[in-house]
Structure formats: structure tokens, C-alpha cells
Coordinates of C-alpha atoms in Angstrom, one line a residue:
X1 CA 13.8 19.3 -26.9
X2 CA 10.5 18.8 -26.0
X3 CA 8.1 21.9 -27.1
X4 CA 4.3 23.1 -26.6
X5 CA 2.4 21.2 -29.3
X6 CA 0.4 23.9 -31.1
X7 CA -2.3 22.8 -33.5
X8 CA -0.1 24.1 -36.6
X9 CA 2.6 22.2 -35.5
X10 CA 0.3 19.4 -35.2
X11 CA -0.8 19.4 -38.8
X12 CA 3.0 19.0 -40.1
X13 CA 3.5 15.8 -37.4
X14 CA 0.5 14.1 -38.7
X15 CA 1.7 14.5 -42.4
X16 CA 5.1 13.6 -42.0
X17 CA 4.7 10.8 -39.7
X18 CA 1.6 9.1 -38.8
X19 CA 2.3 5.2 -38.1
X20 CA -0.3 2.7 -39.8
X21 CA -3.3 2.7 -36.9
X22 CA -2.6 0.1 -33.9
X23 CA -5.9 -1.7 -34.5
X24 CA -5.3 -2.3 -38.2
X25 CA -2.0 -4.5 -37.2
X26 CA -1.4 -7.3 -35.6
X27 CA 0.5 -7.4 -31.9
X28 CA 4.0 -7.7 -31.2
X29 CA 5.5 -10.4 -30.4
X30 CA 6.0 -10.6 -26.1
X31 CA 9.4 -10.5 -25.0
X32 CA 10.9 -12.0 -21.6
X33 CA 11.7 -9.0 -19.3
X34 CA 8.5 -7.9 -17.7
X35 CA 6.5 -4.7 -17.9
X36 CA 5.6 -2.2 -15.4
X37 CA 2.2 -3.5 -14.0
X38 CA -1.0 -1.5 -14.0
X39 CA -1.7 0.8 -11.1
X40 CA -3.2 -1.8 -8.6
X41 CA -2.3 -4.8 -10.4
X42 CA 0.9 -5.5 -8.1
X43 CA 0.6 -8.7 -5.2
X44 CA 1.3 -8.0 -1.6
X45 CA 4.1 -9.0 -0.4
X46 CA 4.2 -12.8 1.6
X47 CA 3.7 -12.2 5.6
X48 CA 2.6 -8.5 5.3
X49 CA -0.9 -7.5 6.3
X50 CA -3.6 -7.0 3.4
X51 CA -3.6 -3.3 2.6
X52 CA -8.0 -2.5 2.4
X53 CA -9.3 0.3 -0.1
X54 CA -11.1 3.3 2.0
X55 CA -14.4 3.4 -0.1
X56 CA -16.8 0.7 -0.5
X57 CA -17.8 -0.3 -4.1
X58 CA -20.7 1.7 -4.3
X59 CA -18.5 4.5 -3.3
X60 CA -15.7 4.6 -5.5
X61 CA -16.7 7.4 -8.5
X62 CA -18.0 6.0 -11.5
X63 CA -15.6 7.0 -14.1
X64 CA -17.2 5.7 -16.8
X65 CA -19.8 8.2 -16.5
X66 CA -17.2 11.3 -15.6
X67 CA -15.0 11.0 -18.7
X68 CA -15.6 11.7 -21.8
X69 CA -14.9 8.7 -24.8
X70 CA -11.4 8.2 -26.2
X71 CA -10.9 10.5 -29.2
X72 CA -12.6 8.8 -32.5
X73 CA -10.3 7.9 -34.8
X74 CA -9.2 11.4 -37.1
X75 CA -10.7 13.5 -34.9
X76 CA -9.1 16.1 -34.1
X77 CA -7.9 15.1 -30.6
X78 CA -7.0 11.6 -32.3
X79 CA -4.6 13.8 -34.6
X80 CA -3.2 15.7 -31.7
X81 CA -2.4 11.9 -30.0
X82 CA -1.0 10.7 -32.8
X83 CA 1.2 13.6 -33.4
X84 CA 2.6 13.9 -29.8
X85 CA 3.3 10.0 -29.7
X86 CA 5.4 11.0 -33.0
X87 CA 7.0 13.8 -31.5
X88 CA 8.1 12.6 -28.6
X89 CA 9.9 9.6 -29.9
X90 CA 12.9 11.7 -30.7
X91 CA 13.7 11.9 -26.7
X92 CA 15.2 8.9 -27.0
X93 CA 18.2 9.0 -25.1
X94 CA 17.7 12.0 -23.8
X95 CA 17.1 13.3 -19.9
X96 CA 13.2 13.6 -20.3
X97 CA 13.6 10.1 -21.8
X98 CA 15.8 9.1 -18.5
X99 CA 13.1 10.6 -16.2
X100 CA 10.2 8.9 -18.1
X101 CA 11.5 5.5 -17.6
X102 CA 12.3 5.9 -13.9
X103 CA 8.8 7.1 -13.7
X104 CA 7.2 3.4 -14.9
X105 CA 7.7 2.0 -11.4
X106 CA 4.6 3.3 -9.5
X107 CA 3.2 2.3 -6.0
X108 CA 3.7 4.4 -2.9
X109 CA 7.8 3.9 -2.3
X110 CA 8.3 4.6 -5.9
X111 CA 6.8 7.8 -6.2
X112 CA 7.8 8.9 -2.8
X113 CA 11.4 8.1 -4.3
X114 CA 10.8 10.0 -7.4
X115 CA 9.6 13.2 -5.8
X116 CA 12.4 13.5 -3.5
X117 CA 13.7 16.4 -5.1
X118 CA 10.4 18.6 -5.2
X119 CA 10.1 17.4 -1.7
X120 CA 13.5 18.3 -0.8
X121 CA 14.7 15.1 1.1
X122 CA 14.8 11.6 0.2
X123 CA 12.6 10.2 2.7
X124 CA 13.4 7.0 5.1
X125 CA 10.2 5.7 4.2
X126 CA 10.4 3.5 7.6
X127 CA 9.8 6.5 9.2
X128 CA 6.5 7.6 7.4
X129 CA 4.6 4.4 7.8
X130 CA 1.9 6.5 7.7
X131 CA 2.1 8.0 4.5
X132 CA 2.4 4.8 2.9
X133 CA -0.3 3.3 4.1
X134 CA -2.3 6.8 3.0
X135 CA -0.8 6.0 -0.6
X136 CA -1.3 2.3 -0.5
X137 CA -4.8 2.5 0.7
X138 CA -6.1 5.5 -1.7
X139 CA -3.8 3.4 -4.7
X140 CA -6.8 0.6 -4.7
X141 CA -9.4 3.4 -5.1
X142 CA -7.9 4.9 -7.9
X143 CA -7.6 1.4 -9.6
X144 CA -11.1 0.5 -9.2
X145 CA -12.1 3.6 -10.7
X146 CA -9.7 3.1 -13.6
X147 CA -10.9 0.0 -14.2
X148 CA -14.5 0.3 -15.4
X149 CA -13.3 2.7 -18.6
X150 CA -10.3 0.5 -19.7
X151 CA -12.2 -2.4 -19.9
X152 CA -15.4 -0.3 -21.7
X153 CA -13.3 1.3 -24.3
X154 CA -10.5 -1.2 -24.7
X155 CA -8.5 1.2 -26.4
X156 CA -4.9 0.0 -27.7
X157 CA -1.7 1.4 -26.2
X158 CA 0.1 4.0 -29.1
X159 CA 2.8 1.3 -29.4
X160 CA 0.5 -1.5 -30.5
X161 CA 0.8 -2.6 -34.5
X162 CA 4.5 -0.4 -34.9
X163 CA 7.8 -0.5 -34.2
X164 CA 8.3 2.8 -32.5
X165 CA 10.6 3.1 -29.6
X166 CA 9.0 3.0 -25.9
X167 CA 11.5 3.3 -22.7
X168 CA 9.9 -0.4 -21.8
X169 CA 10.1 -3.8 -22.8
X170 CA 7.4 -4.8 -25.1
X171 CA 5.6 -7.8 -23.4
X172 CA 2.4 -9.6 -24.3
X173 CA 0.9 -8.3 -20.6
X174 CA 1.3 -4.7 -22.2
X175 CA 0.2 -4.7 -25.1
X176 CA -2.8 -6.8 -24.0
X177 CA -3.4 -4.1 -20.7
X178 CA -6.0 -1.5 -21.9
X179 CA -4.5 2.5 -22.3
X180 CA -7.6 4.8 -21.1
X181 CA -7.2 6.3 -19.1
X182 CA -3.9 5.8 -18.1
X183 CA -3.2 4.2 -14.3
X184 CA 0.0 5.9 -13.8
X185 CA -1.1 9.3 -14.7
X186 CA -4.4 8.9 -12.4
X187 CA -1.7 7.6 -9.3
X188 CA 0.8 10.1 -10.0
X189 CA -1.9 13.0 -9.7
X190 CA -3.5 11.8 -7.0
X191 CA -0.4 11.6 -5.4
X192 CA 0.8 14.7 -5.8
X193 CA -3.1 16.6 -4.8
X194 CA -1.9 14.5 -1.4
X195 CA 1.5 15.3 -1.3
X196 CA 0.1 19.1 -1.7
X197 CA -1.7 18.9 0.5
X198 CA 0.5 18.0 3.2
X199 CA 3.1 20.1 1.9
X200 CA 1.3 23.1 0.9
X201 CA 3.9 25.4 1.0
X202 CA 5.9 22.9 -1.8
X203 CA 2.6 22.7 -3.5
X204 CA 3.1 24.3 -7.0
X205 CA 6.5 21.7 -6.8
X206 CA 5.0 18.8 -6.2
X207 CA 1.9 19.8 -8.5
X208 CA 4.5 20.3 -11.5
X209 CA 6.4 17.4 -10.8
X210 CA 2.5 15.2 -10.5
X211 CA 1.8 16.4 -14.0
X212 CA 5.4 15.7 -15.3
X213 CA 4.5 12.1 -14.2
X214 CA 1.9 11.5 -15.9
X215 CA 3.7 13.1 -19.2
X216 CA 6.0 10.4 -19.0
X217 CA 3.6 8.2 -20.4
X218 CA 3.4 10.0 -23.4
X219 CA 7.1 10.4 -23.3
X220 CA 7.7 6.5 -22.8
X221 CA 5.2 5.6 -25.9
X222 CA 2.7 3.5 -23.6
X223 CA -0.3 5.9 -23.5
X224 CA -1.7 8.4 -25.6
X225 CA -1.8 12.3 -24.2
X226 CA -5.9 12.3 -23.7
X227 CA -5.0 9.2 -21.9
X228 CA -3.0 11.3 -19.6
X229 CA -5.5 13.9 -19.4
X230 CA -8.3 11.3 -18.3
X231 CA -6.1 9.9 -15.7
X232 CA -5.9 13.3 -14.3
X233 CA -9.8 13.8 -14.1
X234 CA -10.1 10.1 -13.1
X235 CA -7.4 11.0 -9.9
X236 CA -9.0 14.4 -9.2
X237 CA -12.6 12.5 -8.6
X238 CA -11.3 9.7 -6.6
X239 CA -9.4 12.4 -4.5
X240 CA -12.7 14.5 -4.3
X241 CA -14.5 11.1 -2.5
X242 CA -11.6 10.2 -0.3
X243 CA -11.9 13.4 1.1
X244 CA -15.6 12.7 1.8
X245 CA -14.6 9.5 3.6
X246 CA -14.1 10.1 7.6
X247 CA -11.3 7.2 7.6
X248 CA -9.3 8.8 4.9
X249 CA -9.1 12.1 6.7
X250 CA -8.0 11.0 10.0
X251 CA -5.2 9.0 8.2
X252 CA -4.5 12.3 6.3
X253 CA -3.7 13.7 9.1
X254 CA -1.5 11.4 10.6
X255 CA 0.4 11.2 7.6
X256 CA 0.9 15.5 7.9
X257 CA 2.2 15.4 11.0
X258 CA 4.5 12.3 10.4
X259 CA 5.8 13.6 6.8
X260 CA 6.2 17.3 8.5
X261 CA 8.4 15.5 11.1
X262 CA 10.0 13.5 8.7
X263 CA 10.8 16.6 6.4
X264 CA 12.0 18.9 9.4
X265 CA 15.3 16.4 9.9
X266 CA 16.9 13.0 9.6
X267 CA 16.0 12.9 5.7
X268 CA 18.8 12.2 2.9
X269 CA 19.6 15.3 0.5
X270 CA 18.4 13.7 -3.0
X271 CA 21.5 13.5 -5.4
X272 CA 22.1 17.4 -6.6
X273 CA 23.1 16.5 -10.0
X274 CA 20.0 14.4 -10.1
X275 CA 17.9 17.2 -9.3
X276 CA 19.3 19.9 -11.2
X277 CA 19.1 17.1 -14.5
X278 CA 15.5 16.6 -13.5
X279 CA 14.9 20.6 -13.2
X280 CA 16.5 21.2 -16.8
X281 CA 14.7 17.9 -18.3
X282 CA 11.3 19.2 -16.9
X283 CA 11.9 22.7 -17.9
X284 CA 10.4 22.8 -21.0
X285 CA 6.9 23.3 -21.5
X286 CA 3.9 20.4 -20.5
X287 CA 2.5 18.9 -23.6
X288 CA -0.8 20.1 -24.9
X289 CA -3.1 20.0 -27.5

């Protein structure tokens, strides 16, 4: 099972299992199946109406200048990486494992999907047209402001130059996409600070079940835990201007009242077993350094 990563613990990980560093090896070969895409990287759909971002370029938070570098290589918080990538790759077939792989898909439907037990309904997500086009919309901010730091810091995913496990197929696109901070876990926070809001009375839920998301990453072997932890600053500041942005709060607000309406009746009850597997698999406690 998944446990709270003290720094102790942390110093016997390291020692007993450190792979050879990402950079120092070559890349994996690609494989056929495709990889989850980035957060923002996905194409609209043929006949469907473009879907515009709510802040203008010289809007969007610069994250570059918000987050701090990637950890340097042994530093402390580079150990701490290392050792959580390592420690995680024993879920492996196990519920968290399960959970971390159904959290790769991303984009508004997806997440909407994998919060339906937090949320308490599994939404018909033709009746909250509203919401996705909140999600959809605010998902192109929080790309652009992803974008700047991946591309600056180019850092290699934890999977890059070993053969450890990841709950994805290893493909050329992946290995080549850049891991800091991670797109998922900055979309999946996001998310959730929405969702909250909305909800607030299934905040600390939804909240939970946003920063189980991002964890996935880790758990999956595709980002590194500061990753993570950027993603959630990165998502926080993008949220932060949104909410600045007159646009993005009168669509907030149609979104409440449609997701309140859609909530009160006419949902599907998400799978019970599901739920109470997700509950027991996200039980344990988040990782940290």
C-alpha cells in the first residue's frame, strides 16, 4: 500500500533502488498504441464550433516566472522524486494503479466522468453544456500557461532511459513531451477549485479527489512528484486570473445553476462498488516529501 513518504524512508528508497538517470540513456523505442496527449494538445472535433481561451496572451499568468526550477539533480527534492517514482512502482496491479490509469484521459467529459463519485451522480453531460464549455474554455488557459516552463526546462519524464513499469504505452510522442510541470495535475486542480466552487458543500470531496488526480501521475510513472506539485501552483494561478476575467464569471455562473439542476435529479448513481474501490484505493495518505 501506498504510504506518506518521510525523508528517512526516503534515504533507504534512494539506496536500494535508484534507476541509472533518464538523461544519461538513450530513449525507448516508440510503440504503436498511442499516449494520452498533453493537456490542450487534443483537436476539435470535425463540424463542432472552435472552443476560444478566456484570457488574451498577455493575460494568461506567466508561469515561468511563478515556479520555481525543477529540482537539480541530487538535491534533495531530486532524491525525494526519484524515491517516490521507485516506490510507487510496486502498485502495479493494484486499485491505486487501476485509478491512475483511468485518470490519463483528461479534457472536460473525462474528468467530469471521473469525479462522479465525489460528486455523487454520474452526470448526462448533454445536460450541462455549460460546464463543459466552462472546462473546455479555462483547459486552453491552463495549457498556455503550462507551456512556457516545459519547453524552458525540458525536463525528461521519470520513465525516460529505464525500463520501469508506467500504466501507459511507451510511445515516441511521450517520451519526447516535456514533464514540468505536469498538464494533468495543473487540469485536474483547476478542475476541482471549479467543481468546488460550484459545489461547495462537496468541496473538501472534490478537493481530495483533484489532488488524488494529479497523484496519478506519479502513480502511472509519467511525471515526477514536484512535477505534480508545480501543476498545482500552475492551476491555482490560472484559476486566480480567470476569476479576474468578467467572461469567465458570468459563465461560472451559468454553469452553478445548470450543474445544481443537474445534481438535484435525472443523474445516474456512479457504480457503488466503483466508488467504495475508489474510497479504499484513495484512502491512504497523499504523497509528500
Amino acid at each position: 500500500m501506498l504510504r506518506t513518504l518521510s525523508l528517512p524512508a526516503l534515504a533507504v528508497l534512494i539506496a536500494a533502488a535508484t534507476p541509472v538517470r533518464a538523461e544519461d540513456m538513450p530513449s525507448p523505442a516508440p510503440s504503436n498504441p498511442p499516449a494520452a496527449p498533453s493537456v490542450g494538445a487534443e483537436t476539435l472535433k470535425p463540424g463542432k464550433p472552435a472552443v476560444k481561451p478566456y484570457l488574451a496572451d498577455t493575460a494568461v499568468p506567466d508561469a515561468l516566472q511563478i515556479l520555481p526550477p525543477p529540482p537539480a539533480h541530487d538535491a534533495p527534492l531530486d532524491k525525494a522524486d526519484r524515491a517516490a517514482f521507485n516506490g510507487t512502482r510496486a502498485l502495479k496491479g493494484s486499485a491505486r494503479w487501476e485509478i491512475a490509469a483511468n485518470d490519463v484521459s483528461e479534457g472536460a467529459t473525462a474528468v467530469l466522468d471521473n469525479f462522479a463519485c465525489v460528486l455523487g451522480t454520474r452526470l448526462d453531460q448533454t445536460r450541462v453544456p455549460a460546464v463543459l464549455n466552462l472546462l473546455e474554455r479555462a483547459r486552453l488557459d491552463l495549457a498556455r500557461a503550462t507551456r512556457g516552463p516545459k519547453v524552458h526546462y525540458r525536463r525528461l519524464r521519470p520513465f525516460v532511459g529505464n525500463e520501469a513499469p508506467i500504466c501507459v504505452q511507451r510511445t515516441q510522442a511521450l517520451t519526447d513531451s516535456f514533464s514540468y510541470p505536469s498538464g494533468h495535475a495543473t487540469q485536474g486542480w483547476a478542475y476541482a477549485l471549479i467543481l468546488a466552487s460550484l459545489v461547495p458543500e462537496k468541496a473538501t470531496p472534490i478537493l481530495a479527489r483533484g489532488r488524488a488526480y494529479g497523484e496519478s501521475r506519479v502513480v502511472c510513472g509519467v511525471h515526477w512528484l514536484s512535477d505534480v506539485a508545480a501543476g498545482r501552483i500552475t492551476g491555482s494561478s490560472v484559476l486566480a486570473t480567470l476569476m479576474g476575467d468578467p467572461g469567465f464569471r458570468a459563465d461560472l455562473e451559468k454553469a452553478r445553476t445548470e450543474l445544481r439542476g443537474a445534481l438535484s435529479g435525472g443523474g445516474t448513481a456512479p457504480d457503488q462498488a466503483t466508488c467504495t474501490r475508489e474510497a479504499e484505493a484513495l484512502r491512504e495518505p497523499p504523497l509528500e516529501f
